[in-house]
Amino acid sequence: MTRVLIVGGGFAGLNAAKVLGNASGVDVTIIDKRNHHLFQPLLYQVAMAGLSPADIAAPIRSMLAAYKNIRVLLGTVDGVDLQRNVARTDAGDLPFDYVILAAGSTHSYFGHDEWEEFAPGLKTLEQATEIRRRVLVAFEAAERIQDPEEQKRLLTFAVVGGGPTGVELAGAIAEMSRFTLARDFKAVSARSARVILLEAGPRILPMFSEGQAARAVRDLGSLGVTVRVRTAVTGIDSDGVQIGDERLRAGTVLWAAGVKASRLGAAAGLLVDAQGRVIVEPDLSVKDFPRVFVAGDEARFTHQTGAPLPGTAPVAMQAGRHAAHMILDDLAGKSRRPFHFVDKGQMATIGRSRAILEKGSLKLGGFIAWLLWLVIHIYYLTGFKNRLLVVVQWAWSYVTFGRGARLITGEDWRMRRAR
Amino acid sequence: MTRVLIVGGGFAGLNAAKVLGNASGVDVTIIDKRNHHLFQPLLYQVAMAGLSPADIAAPIRSMLAAYKNIRVLLGTVDGVDLQRNVARTDAGDLPFDYVILAAGSTHSYFGHDEWEEFAPGLKTLEQATEIRRRVLVAFEAAERIQDPEEQKRLLTFAVVGGGPTGVELAGAIAEMSRFTLARDFKAVSARSARVILLEAGPRILPMFSEGQAARAVRDLGSLGVTVRVRTAVTGIDSDGVQIGDERLRAGTVLWAAGVKASRLGAAAGLLVDAQGRVIVEPDLSVKDFPRVFVAGDEARFTHQTGAPLPGTAPVAMQAGRHAAHMILDDLAGKSRRPFHFVDKGQMATIGRSRAILEKGSLKLGGFIAWLLWLVIHIYYLTGFKNRLLVVVQWAWSYVTFGRGARLITGEDWRMRRAR
């Protein structure tokens, strides 16, 4: 039996496992430090109280329960020894013949890890509920006090980073304060909340065309979001954001700027780029290690367009499947093929009823793009039930402007940050 | 304007607020340390991964948004000064003309607070997700190891306390391991999980008739739950439960035994019983303080039957409404009336498809009782959307034996307790 180890149950690892599932002659172990696969494209909706964690996550174990040759382990990989073909984990040593590294990425604060406390990123369910807690607590705290200066600070939300996640977060906060919360709060006007999107580069959404990005800026503006480009953040603390000499007082700061890959590749002695991504060969294997594959956010793949493929769900899904197929091809005596990413286009939502969508020369915006966004995301959401639940919640929210998951929970649900 | 302060947004406080909502001449402030009202009768379903937190909780603020004369505050009450008619809170001093104390109850470990770490109770959403985490992590840990003794310990679940909550938890763990998890785990047999319900008294469910309690014991037995009565727990630690000289090794221990009332009543100098409940007059006011009412779990009301009314949702709802009506009657110049609890019967579920129900001489069990339980709980669940979502999830779970919310989350989602 050929032993395949998959590190990570995200889009890359899960799709690799499904290709290898019930393949003869292959024994698969998939290990993840979390028990669930997460549908990250909708994570911002958990942060914005539109969906519950369980709506966008499912146990890896049950997603792969149908495959007899797959073993699912909850555990942490401390390192991978590529000379001895063994992964060291807190569940013991795991020997392998092939390994697919798909451990993903986390936030990078560009050397300022001290900012994390004041500006959480959005990668895990815990971070999503923490962001939800902070945003809702800011409104509660503003409602309790009289000082108008402090109220203004509490109702100022700064989102750092003008990529799709930053745009979606900023749009959702603005929409939530204008429509949902405005009805609930009486002493403060939730409508007066200020949402500021800060981008260091010359424009937001650089992966989209200029016209589409400009459209997003207009859509954000109509929701009340101020977009500031060429605005590099130089400090973040409990009071707000520092931008060079300028002080932006903000009760809530969210981080949607940089990411860095899992340390697993670098720790294994593999060649990585500045963001920690492993440089991969055209077939997604690693130079000198043909039985080691890297897929998803952890890989730097430049053979198709010269530029690295982005860290998105479609790239990870296709790369995971390709790596798995290469293993099956090896076993069948076929030669390796280069990975070719089929770009199905990209999209971003801006609040309710608006989105931008781009695929080659096709460019859509407004309500039509939003409807397409809806259909595609519902289609890709895993599992029948989640899909139905999400549809029910979205339909309800759309009609009523309500958001069902406005809960302040967590160990530190008290108003810690409400000064 | 008459200022009414309501402390607590549970069943008593919320229902009192609704009676006072939009009443002329009354200004209402309701304060709670949480932003949400919780439908506690279904909390065990969150702990058992059947429902998400947001399905059974809603913001107090939005539930009362329609009432112009109600102010909702997120805050902690440190004490109530009944001489000066002021509540001291972390949101400042709140003066009042009338106050309704409805701060509820929490778990009591009978002087053994050190047990709490090893045996969480089930009163808050955080506790429910912590219990869910512990139960799911126990299965994951058992799957990772080889030692059969330790596997047996990890797959032993002890529930302390044979009231409705203990019965529902024990039944749900047994059902989850037998049906849902058995399909997911391969190395261990989730079906072999042992669930033991420990009750110190002579029988479980003392509030039900003997026949109905015996029926519950049989139903639990058919799910694989061992019921042990006259079994007083004398110690709980990380390894399991001590019962006199006997050691019961258990990976997970859950606490459903004693409760104690909020300290607010005793701290205000009011007469309380051994569980901290305030002794109330027939009209739910406090002796010598006619403008102070106590309702819900915080009150000890014995005027109807001699015995104190139980700490259930129906009692709290009716008592909250009565206290509010007494305030309105005062303002209308009417005289006070004694509280009369209308008992609509009691019920408990035992896994899927079974329940017991009792109202006077009417005693039902099995599938019919379970269907009634379902209808009644869906009816009382607050808000259209939650209701629909819960129905969809229950229908899905019933047909597929699945449980949609099997997520291990929380700050300490790592396998802290997996030794």
Tab-separated table of N, CA, C and O in Angstrom, chain A residues 33-36 52-54 57-59 61-62 64-65 67-68 70-76 90-91 125-126 136-137 140 143-144 183-186 384-385 388-389 392-393 396 404-411 413-415, chain B residues 33-36 52-54 57-59 61-62 64-65 67-68 70-76 90-91 125-126 136-137 140 143-144 183-186 384-385 388-389 392-393 396 404-411 413-415:
chain	number	residue	atom	x	y	z
A	33	LYS	N	-5.227	20.566	12.406
A	33	LYS	CA	-5.283	20.945	13.821
A	33	LYS	C	-6.691	21.327	14.240
A	33	LYS	O	-6.967	21.499	15.417
A	34	ARG	N	-7.615	21.497	13.285
A	34	ARG	CA	-9.014	21.756	13.579
A	34	ARG	C	-9.830	20.552	13.134
A	34	ARG	O	-9.429	19.853	12.215
A	35	ASN	N	-10.992	20.336	13.754
A	35	ASN	CA	-11.803	19.191	13.334
A	35	ASN	C	-12.688	19.517	12.151
A	35	ASN	O	-13.373	18.647	11.627
A	36	HIS	N	-12.678	20.792	11.704
A	36	HIS	CA	-13.618	21.161	10.652
A	36	HIS	C	-12.945	21.790	9.446
A	36	HIS	O	-11.940	22.470	9.544
A	52	SER	N	-24.161	31.653	11.148
A	52	SER	CA	-23.571	31.015	12.322
A	52	SER	C	-22.354	30.201	11.892
A	52	SER	O	-22.288	29.727	10.751
A	53	PRO	N	-21.388	30.001	12.824
A	53	PRO	CA	-20.211	29.197	12.482
A	53	PRO	C	-20.553	27.868	11.819
A	53	PRO	O	-19.944	27.500	10.811
A	54	ALA	N	-21.538	27.149	12.352
A	54	ALA	CA	-21.828	25.822	11.815
A	54	ALA	C	-22.410	25.875	10.401
A	54	ALA	O	-22.418	24.880	9.697
A	57	ALA	N	-19.123	25.570	8.162
A	57	ALA	CA	-18.052	24.641	8.541
A	57	ALA	C	-18.662	23.265	8.752
A	57	ALA	O	-19.811	23.138	9.152
A	58	ALA	N	-17.878	22.237	8.475
A	58	ALA	CA	-18.356	20.873	8.663
A	58	ALA	C	-17.169	20.010	9.088
A	58	ALA	O	-16.029	20.297	8.716
A	59	PRO	N	-17.412	18.962	9.899
A	59	PRO	CA	-16.305	18.117	10.333
A	59	PRO	C	-15.629	17.440	9.133
A	59	PRO	O	-16.309	16.844	8.288
A	61	ARG	N	-13.917	14.891	9.252
A	61	ARG	CA	-14.178	13.465	9.459
A	61	ARG	C	-15.449	12.994	8.764
A	61	ARG	O	-15.464	11.936	8.120
A	62	SER	N	-16.518	13.759	8.889
A	62	SER	CA	-17.760	13.288	8.268
A	62	SER	C	-17.785	13.581	6.774
A	62	SER	O	-18.420	12.853	6.012
A	64	LEU	N	-15.413	13.076	4.855
A	64	LEU	CA	-14.643	12.012	4.209
A	64	LEU	C	-15.030	10.622	4.725
A	64	LEU	O	-14.325	9.636	4.475
A	65	ALA	N	-16.146	10.543	5.455
A	65	ALA	CA	-16.512	9.267	6.095
A	65	ALA	C	-16.774	8.160	5.076
A	65	ALA	O	-16.609	6.974	5.376
A	67	TYR	N	-15.098	7.306	2.514
A	67	TYR	CA	-13.914	6.687	1.917
A	67	TYR	C	-13.231	5.758	2.915
A	67	TYR	O	-12.726	6.200	3.945
A	68	LYS	N	-13.216	4.470	2.591
A	68	LYS	CA	-12.685	3.480	3.525
A	68	LYS	C	-11.177	3.629	3.727
A	68	LYS	O	-10.631	3.230	4.752
A	70	ILE	N	-9.360	6.345	3.910
A	70	ILE	CA	-8.906	7.628	4.466
A	70	ILE	C	-9.058	7.634	5.978
A	70	ILE	O	-10.127	7.333	6.507
A	71	ARG	N	-7.970	7.979	6.650
A	71	ARG	CA	-7.978	8.124	8.101
A	71	ARG	C	-7.856	9.616	8.397
A	71	ARG	O	-6.979	10.285	7.848
A	72	VAL	N	-8.738	10.123	9.236
A	72	VAL	CA	-8.723	11.545	9.582
A	72	VAL	C	-8.180	11.699	10.995
A	72	VAL	O	-8.641	11.024	11.919
A	73	LEU	N	-7.194	12.565	11.172
A	73	LEU	CA	-6.606	12.788	12.497
A	73	LEU	C	-6.720	14.252	12.881
A	73	LEU	O	-6.427	15.134	12.079
A	74	LEU	N	-7.135	14.483	14.130
A	74	LEU	CA	-7.084	15.836	14.686
A	74	LEU	C	-5.725	15.973	15.367
A	74	LEU	O	-5.444	15.254	16.331
A	75	GLY	N	-4.862	16.825	14.859
A	75	GLY	CA	-3.538	16.936	15.463
A	75	GLY	C	-2.704	18.018	14.805
A	75	GLY	O	-3.066	18.556	13.754
A	76	THR	N	-1.600	18.334	15.443
A	76	THR	CA	-0.713	19.384	14.967
A	76	THR	C	0.558	18.767	14.413
A	76	THR	O	1.155	17.898	15.052
A	90	ASP	N	1.763	15.704	17.101
A	90	ASP	CA	1.432	15.445	18.506
A	90	ASP	C	0.582	14.184	18.636
A	90	ASP	O	0.215	13.787	19.746
A	91	ALA	N	0.283	13.547	17.497
A	91	ALA	CA	-0.377	12.236	17.538
A	91	ALA	C	0.628	11.143	17.192
A	91	ALA	O	0.252	10.054	16.767
A	125	LEU	N	-12.856	30.579	12.649
A	125	LEU	CA	-14.173	30.836	13.235
A	125	LEU	C	-14.047	31.652	14.519
A	125	LEU	O	-14.882	32.523	14.785
A	126	GLU	N	-13.007	31.373	15.318
A	126	GLU	CA	-12.820	32.138	16.550
A	126	GLU	C	-12.582	33.611	16.238
A	126	GLU	O	-13.083	34.493	16.929
A	136	LEU	N	-20.149	44.538	17.770
A	136	LEU	CA	-21.400	44.706	18.524
A	136	LEU	C	-21.151	45.408	19.853
A	136	LEU	O	-21.952	46.257	20.274
A	137	VAL	N	-20.015	45.076	20.519
A	137	VAL	CA	-19.701	45.719	21.798
A	137	VAL	C	-19.443	47.210	21.597
A	137	VAL	O	-19.786	48.029	22.455
A	140	GLU	N	-22.750	48.834	21.705
A	140	GLU	CA	-23.282	48.789	23.078
A	140	GLU	C	-22.587	49.830	23.951
A	140	GLU	O	-23.219	50.513	24.752
A	143	GLU	N	-23.691	53.333	23.228
A	143	GLU	CA	-25.043	53.563	23.738
A	143	GLU	C	-25.026	53.926	25.226
A	143	GLU	O	-25.889	54.653	25.696
A	144	ARG	N	-24.039	53.423	25.959
A	144	ARG	CA	-24.007	53.630	27.413
A	144	ARG	C	-23.446	54.977	27.837
A	144	ARG	O	-23.694	55.407	28.958
A	183	ARG	N	-32.166	50.309	13.933
A	183	ARG	CA	-33.470	50.124	14.581
A	183	ARG	C	-33.343	49.782	16.054
A	183	ARG	O	-34.254	50.006	16.841
A	184	ASP	N	-32.205	49.182	16.423
A	184	ASP	CA	-32.073	48.636	17.771
A	184	ASP	C	-31.589	49.662	18.791
A	184	ASP	O	-31.926	49.577	19.965
A	185	PHE	N	-30.751	50.592	18.354
A	185	PHE	CA	-30.143	51.516	19.307
A	185	PHE	C	-30.907	52.820	19.343
A	185	PHE	O	-31.396	53.298	18.319
A	186	LYS	N	-31.040	53.387	20.544
A	186	LYS	CA	-31.864	54.576	20.676
A	186	LYS	C	-31.048	55.794	21.069
A	186	LYS	O	-31.234	56.873	20.530
A	384	PHE	N	-25.817	19.412	1.738
A	384	PHE	CA	-27.166	19.885	1.473
A	384	PHE	C	-27.704	20.785	2.570
A	384	PHE	O	-28.262	21.833	2.329
A	385	LYS	N	-27.530	20.369	3.830
A	385	LYS	CA	-28.206	21.090	4.878
A	385	LYS	C	-27.677	22.508	5.028
A	385	LYS	O	-28.429	23.457	5.095
A	388	LEU	N	-29.160	24.729	2.494
A	388	LEU	CA	-30.543	25.122	2.718
A	388	LEU	C	-30.643	26.150	3.845
A	388	LEU	O	-31.358	27.147	3.740
A	389	LEU	N	-29.894	25.907	4.919
A	389	LEU	CA	-29.931	26.832	6.043
A	389	LEU	C	-29.448	28.217	5.628
A	389	LEU	O	-30.006	29.230	6.033
A	392	VAL	N	-32.113	29.970	3.617
A	392	VAL	CA	-33.195	30.468	4.470
A	392	VAL	C	-32.756	31.742	5.183
A	392	VAL	O	-33.478	32.744	5.218
A	393	GLN	N	-31.532	31.733	5.722
A	393	GLN	CA	-31.075	32.908	6.464
A	393	GLN	C	-30.881	34.109	5.553
A	393	GLN	O	-31.198	35.238	5.916
A	396	TRP	N	-34.250	35.508	4.566
A	396	TRP	CA	-34.828	36.229	5.693
A	396	TRP	C	-34.147	37.583	5.883
A	396	TRP	O	-34.777	38.607	6.058
A	404	GLY	N	-29.335	37.471	11.972
A	404	GLY	CA	-29.791	36.574	13.021
A	404	GLY	C	-28.783	36.248	14.092
A	404	GLY	O	-29.146	35.809	15.167
A	405	ALA	N	-27.510	36.432	13.847
A	405	ALA	CA	-26.494	35.912	14.770
A	405	ALA	C	-25.790	37.022	15.534
A	405	ALA	O	-24.591	36.992	15.725
A	406	ARG	N	-26.567	38.017	15.993
A	406	ARG	CA	-25.946	39.156	16.664
A	406	ARG	C	-25.653	38.847	18.122
A	406	ARG	O	-26.143	39.516	19.029
A	407	LEU	N	-24.838	37.838	18.377
A	407	LEU	CA	-24.543	37.415	19.734
A	407	LEU	C	-23.165	37.887	20.154
A	407	LEU	O	-22.214	37.779	19.396
A	408	ILE	N	-23.087	38.390	21.360
A	408	ILE	CA	-21.781	38.704	21.943
A	408	ILE	C	-21.426	37.534	22.848
A	408	ILE	O	-22.022	37.353	23.907
A	409	THR	N	-20.492	36.694	22.413
A	409	THR	CA	-20.118	35.532	23.207
A	409	THR	C	-18.605	35.456	23.307
A	409	THR	O	-17.894	36.297	22.790
A	410	GLY	N	-18.114	34.417	23.968
A	410	GLY	CA	-16.680	34.229	24.120
A	410	GLY	C	-16.260	34.471	25.541
A	410	GLY	O	-16.954	35.111	26.315
A	411	GLU	N	-15.103	33.916	25.889
A	411	GLU	CA	-14.580	34.039	27.247
A	411	GLU	C	-14.587	35.494	27.693
A	411	GLU	O	-14.846	35.819	28.830
A	413	TRP	N	-16.490	38.057	26.744
A	413	TRP	CA	-17.641	38.745	26.201
A	413	TRP	C	-17.932	40.015	26.979
A	413	TRP	O	-18.673	40.862	26.547
A	414	ARG	N	-17.379	40.152	28.189
A	414	ARG	CA	-17.589	41.394	28.925
A	414	ARG	C	-16.984	42.553	28.145
A	414	ARG	O	-16.180	42.360	27.239
A	415	MET	N	-17.313	43.756	28.541
A	415	MET	CA	-16.969	44.876	27.677
A	415	MET	C	-15.539	45.340	27.904
A	415	MET	O	-15.260	46.498	28.147
B	33	LYS	N	-26.128	41.401	31.715
B	33	LYS	CA	-24.691	41.352	31.438
B	33	LYS	C	-24.396	40.707	30.089
B	33	LYS	O	-23.281	40.749	29.607
B	34	ARG	N	-25.404	40.086	29.468
B	34	ARG	CA	-25.263	39.527	28.127
B	34	ARG	C	-26.140	40.314	27.173
B	34	ARG	O	-27.151	40.873	27.602
B	35	ASN	N	-25.786	40.339	25.890
B	35	ASN	CA	-26.620	41.090	24.950
B	35	ASN	C	-27.795	40.277	24.428
B	35	ASN	O	-28.612	40.780	23.685
B	36	HIS	N	-27.870	38.989	24.844
B	36	HIS	CA	-28.905	38.155	24.251
B	36	HIS	C	-29.778	37.473	25.293
B	36	HIS	O	-29.349	37.140	26.382
B	52	SER	N	-27.116	25.563	16.490
B	52	SER	CA	-26.094	26.593	16.654
B	52	SER	C	-26.546	27.586	17.723
B	52	SER	O	-27.745	27.788	17.911
B	53	PRO	N	-25.574	28.248	18.395
B	53	PRO	CA	-25.947	29.242	19.406
B	53	PRO	C	-26.984	30.248	18.914
B	53	PRO	O	-27.954	30.525	19.618
B	54	ALA	N	-26.818	30.765	17.699
B	54	ALA	CA	-27.740	31.806	17.243
B	54	ALA	C	-29.156	31.278	17.009
B	54	ALA	O	-30.102	32.057	16.926
B	57	ALA	N	-30.870	31.955	20.547
B	57	ALA	CA	-30.614	33.199	21.260
B	57	ALA	C	-30.875	34.366	20.331
B	57	ALA	O	-30.706	34.263	19.126
B	58	ALA	N	-31.310	35.492	20.894
B	58	ALA	CA	-31.571	36.683	20.090
B	58	ALA	C	-31.220	37.902	20.935
B	58	ALA	O	-31.338	37.869	22.163
B	59	PRO	N	-30.785	38.991	20.309
B	59	PRO	CA	-30.432	40.181	21.080
B	59	PRO	C	-31.650	40.729	21.821
B	59	PRO	O	-32.717	40.917	21.222
B	61	ARG	N	-31.987	43.618	22.838
B	61	ARG	CA	-32.225	44.925	22.231
B	61	ARG	C	-33.204	44.858	21.063
B	61	ARG	O	-34.107	45.683	20.953
B	62	SER	N	-33.023	43.864	20.199
B	62	SER	CA	-33.925	43.833	19.038
B	62	SER	C	-35.266	43.203	19.398
B	62	SER	O	-36.288	43.542	18.798
B	64	LEU	N	-36.880	43.905	21.947
B	64	LEU	CA	-37.671	44.965	22.581
B	64	LEU	C	-37.630	46.263	21.787
B	64	LEU	O	-38.036	47.318	22.279
B	65	ALA	N	-37.134	46.199	20.555
B	65	ALA	CA	-36.926	47.434	19.774
B	65	ALA	C	-38.228	48.174	19.499
B	65	ALA	O	-38.237	49.391	19.312
B	67	TYR	N	-40.632	48.858	21.439
B	67	TYR	CA	-41.187	49.635	22.552
B	67	TYR	C	-40.383	50.906	22.769
B	67	TYR	O	-39.213	50.863	23.146
B	68	LYS	N	-41.021	52.034	22.561
B	68	LYS	CA	-40.331	53.328	22.653
B	68	LYS	C	-39.875	53.642	24.080
B	68	LYS	O	-38.925	54.389	24.282
B	70	ILE	N	-38.710	51.626	26.362
B	70	ILE	CA	-37.767	50.687	26.976
B	70	ILE	C	-36.350	50.983	26.506
B	70	ILE	O	-36.082	51.082	25.303
B	71	ARG	N	-35.444	51.110	27.479
B	71	ARG	CA	-34.029	51.306	27.202
B	71	ARG	C	-33.328	50.008	27.581
B	71	ARG	O	-33.531	49.482	28.677
B	72	VAL	N	-32.520	49.472	26.674
B	72	VAL	CA	-31.805	48.220	26.940
B	72	VAL	C	-30.340	48.543	27.188
B	72	VAL	O	-29.716	49.260	26.405
B	73	LEU	N	-29.794	48.042	28.277
B	73	LEU	CA	-28.390	48.299	28.593
B	73	LEU	C	-27.635	46.989	28.744
B	73	LEU	O	-28.111	46.054	29.376
B	74	LEU	N	-26.450	46.929	28.145
B	74	LEU	CA	-25.539	45.817	28.379
B	74	LEU	C	-24.658	46.215	29.546
B	74	LEU	O	-23.905	47.189	29.455
B	75	GLY	N	-24.771	45.531	30.679
B	75	GLY	CA	-23.980	45.938	31.826
B	75	GLY	C	-24.177	45.002	32.998
B	75	GLY	O	-25.080	44.169	33.016
B	76	THR	N	-23.316	45.157	33.998
B	76	THR	CA	-23.344	44.309	35.174
B	76	THR	C	-23.855	45.112	36.364
B	76	THR	O	-23.397	46.228	36.587
B	90	ASP	N	-21.937	48.907	36.237
B	90	ASP	CA	-20.732	49.381	35.548
B	90	ASP	C	-21.086	50.354	34.430
B	90	ASP	O	-20.202	50.879	33.757
B	91	ALA	N	-22.387	50.621	34.242
B	91	ALA	CA	-22.814	51.664	33.311
B	91	ALA	C	-23.285	52.890	34.100
B	91	ALA	O	-24.032	53.715	33.581
B	125	LEU	N	-24.307	29.998	26.671
B	125	LEU	CA	-23.880	29.534	25.347
B	125	LEU	C	-22.420	29.093	25.364
B	125	LEU	O	-22.044	28.116	24.712
B	126	GLU	N	-21.578	29.811	26.123
B	126	GLU	CA	-20.169	29.426	26.195
B	126	GLU	C	-20.024	28.049	26.829
B	126	GLU	O	-19.202	27.241	26.401
B	136	LEU	N	-16.719	16.118	21.788
B	136	LEU	CA	-16.147	15.796	20.480
B	136	LEU	C	-14.652	15.505	20.589
B	136	LEU	O	-14.126	14.602	19.932
B	137	VAL	N	-13.943	16.268	21.441
B	137	VAL	CA	-12.495	16.055	21.604
B	137	VAL	C	-12.237	14.691	22.231
B	137	VAL	O	-11.245	14.028	21.897
B	140	GLU	N	-12.176	12.290	19.440
B	140	GLU	CA	-10.973	12.493	18.624
B	140	GLU	C	-9.745	11.923	19.328
B	140	GLU	O	-8.882	11.290	18.714
B	143	GLU	N	-9.638	8.190	19.232
B	143	GLU	CA	-9.289	7.718	17.885
B	143	GLU	C	-7.773	7.726	17.677
B	143	GLU	O	-7.246	6.924	16.911
B	144	ARG	N	-7.069	8.634	18.357
B	144	ARG	CA	-5.635	8.786	18.104
B	144	ARG	C	-4.765	7.781	18.843
B	144	ARG	O	-3.620	7.559	18.467
B	183	ARG	N	-20.574	6.596	12.504
B	183	ARG	CA	-20.216	6.554	11.085
B	183	ARG	C	-18.883	7.245	10.809
B	183	ARG	O	-18.225	6.963	9.819
B	184	ASP	N	-18.518	8.204	11.669
B	184	ASP	CA	-17.362	9.052	11.375
B	184	ASP	C	-16.041	8.458	11.849
B	184	ASP	O	-14.995	8.712	11.268
B	185	PHE	N	-16.090	7.696	12.945
B	185	PHE	CA	-14.838	7.211	13.529
B	185	PHE	C	-14.565	5.789	13.089
B	185	PHE	O	-15.477	4.977	12.963
B	186	LYS	N	-13.296	5.498	12.847
B	186	LYS	CA	-12.953	4.190	12.315
B	186	LYS	C	-12.114	3.366	13.267
B	186	LYS	O	-12.354	2.181	13.456
B	384	PHE	N	-39.685	34.439	14.184
B	384	PHE	CA	-40.020	33.575	13.054
B	384	PHE	C	-38.817	32.834	12.510
B	384	PHE	O	-38.848	31.649	12.252
B	385	LYS	N	-37.690	33.543	12.328
B	385	LYS	CA	-36.590	32.934	11.626
B	385	LYS	C	-35.979	31.791	12.405
B	385	LYS	O	-35.787	30.697	11.893
B	388	LEU	N	-38.021	28.716	12.039
B	388	LEU	CA	-37.912	28.028	10.761
B	388	LEU	C	-36.560	27.310	10.660
B	388	LEU	O	-36.475	26.157	10.218
B	389	LEU	N	-35.494	27.980	11.099
B	389	LEU	CA	-34.176	27.352	11.030
B	389	LEU	C	-34.117	26.104	11.879
B	389	LEU	O	-33.534	25.095	11.489
B	392	VAL	N	-35.948	23.279	10.180
B	392	VAL	CA	-35.162	22.711	9.081
B	392	VAL	C	-34.062	21.801	9.632
B	392	VAL	O	-33.846	20.684	9.153
B	393	GLN	N	-33.377	22.262	10.669
B	393	GLN	CA	-32.279	21.461	11.200
B	393	GLN	C	-32.782	20.189	11.858
B	393	GLN	O	-32.176	19.131	11.725
B	396	TRP	N	-33.844	17.747	9.173
B	396	TRP	CA	-32.658	17.172	8.547
B	396	TRP	C	-32.010	16.141	9.470
B	396	TRP	O	-31.658	15.047	9.047
B	404	GLY	N	-25.539	18.935	12.709
B	404	GLY	CA	-24.851	19.884	11.843
B	404	GLY	C	-23.775	20.713	12.505
B	404	GLY	O	-22.926	21.267	11.837
B	405	ALA	N	-23.767	20.826	13.803
B	405	ALA	CA	-22.887	21.797	14.454
B	405	ALA	C	-21.747	21.118	15.212
B	405	ALA	O	-21.396	21.526	16.304
B	406	ARG	N	-21.161	20.079	14.611
B	406	ARG	CA	-20.111	19.328	15.305
B	406	ARG	C	-18.769	20.039	15.198
B	406	ARG	O	-17.797	19.513	14.684
B	407	LEU	N	-18.685	21.261	15.705
B	407	LEU	CA	-17.463	22.045	15.595
B	407	LEU	C	-16.733	22.077	16.917
B	407	LEU	O	-17.336	22.255	17.966
B	408	ILE	N	-15.422	21.907	16.845
B	408	ILE	CA	-14.593	22.105	18.030
B	408	ILE	C	-14.003	23.497	17.906
B	408	ILE	O	-13.142	23.740	17.072
B	409	THR	N	-14.510	24.431	18.703
B	409	THR	CA	-14.014	25.804	18.622
B	409	THR	C	-13.719	26.320	20.017
B	409	THR	O	-13.872	25.605	20.998
B	410	GLY	N	-13.322	27.569	20.119
B	410	GLY	CA	-13.025	28.167	21.414
B	410	GLY	C	-11.542	28.383	21.560
B	410	GLY	O	-10.727	27.772	20.883
B	411	GLU	N	-11.199	29.306	22.453
B	411	GLU	CA	-9.800	29.647	22.689
B	411	GLU	C	-8.975	28.391	22.918
B	411	GLU	O	-7.838	28.272	22.499
B	413	TRP	N	-9.424	25.261	21.881
B	413	TRP	CA	-9.918	24.181	21.047
B	413	TRP	C	-8.882	23.093	20.902
B	413	TRP	O	-9.168	22.006	20.467
B	414	ARG	N	-7.617	23.388	21.198
B	414	ARG	CA	-6.602	22.339	21.123
B	414	ARG	C	-6.938	21.243	22.127
B	414	ARG	O	-7.745	21.437	23.026
B	415	MET	N	-6.282	20.123	22.015
B	415	MET	CA	-6.736	18.974	22.782
B	415	MET	C	-6.166	18.994	24.190
B	415	MET	O	-5.563	18.043	24.651
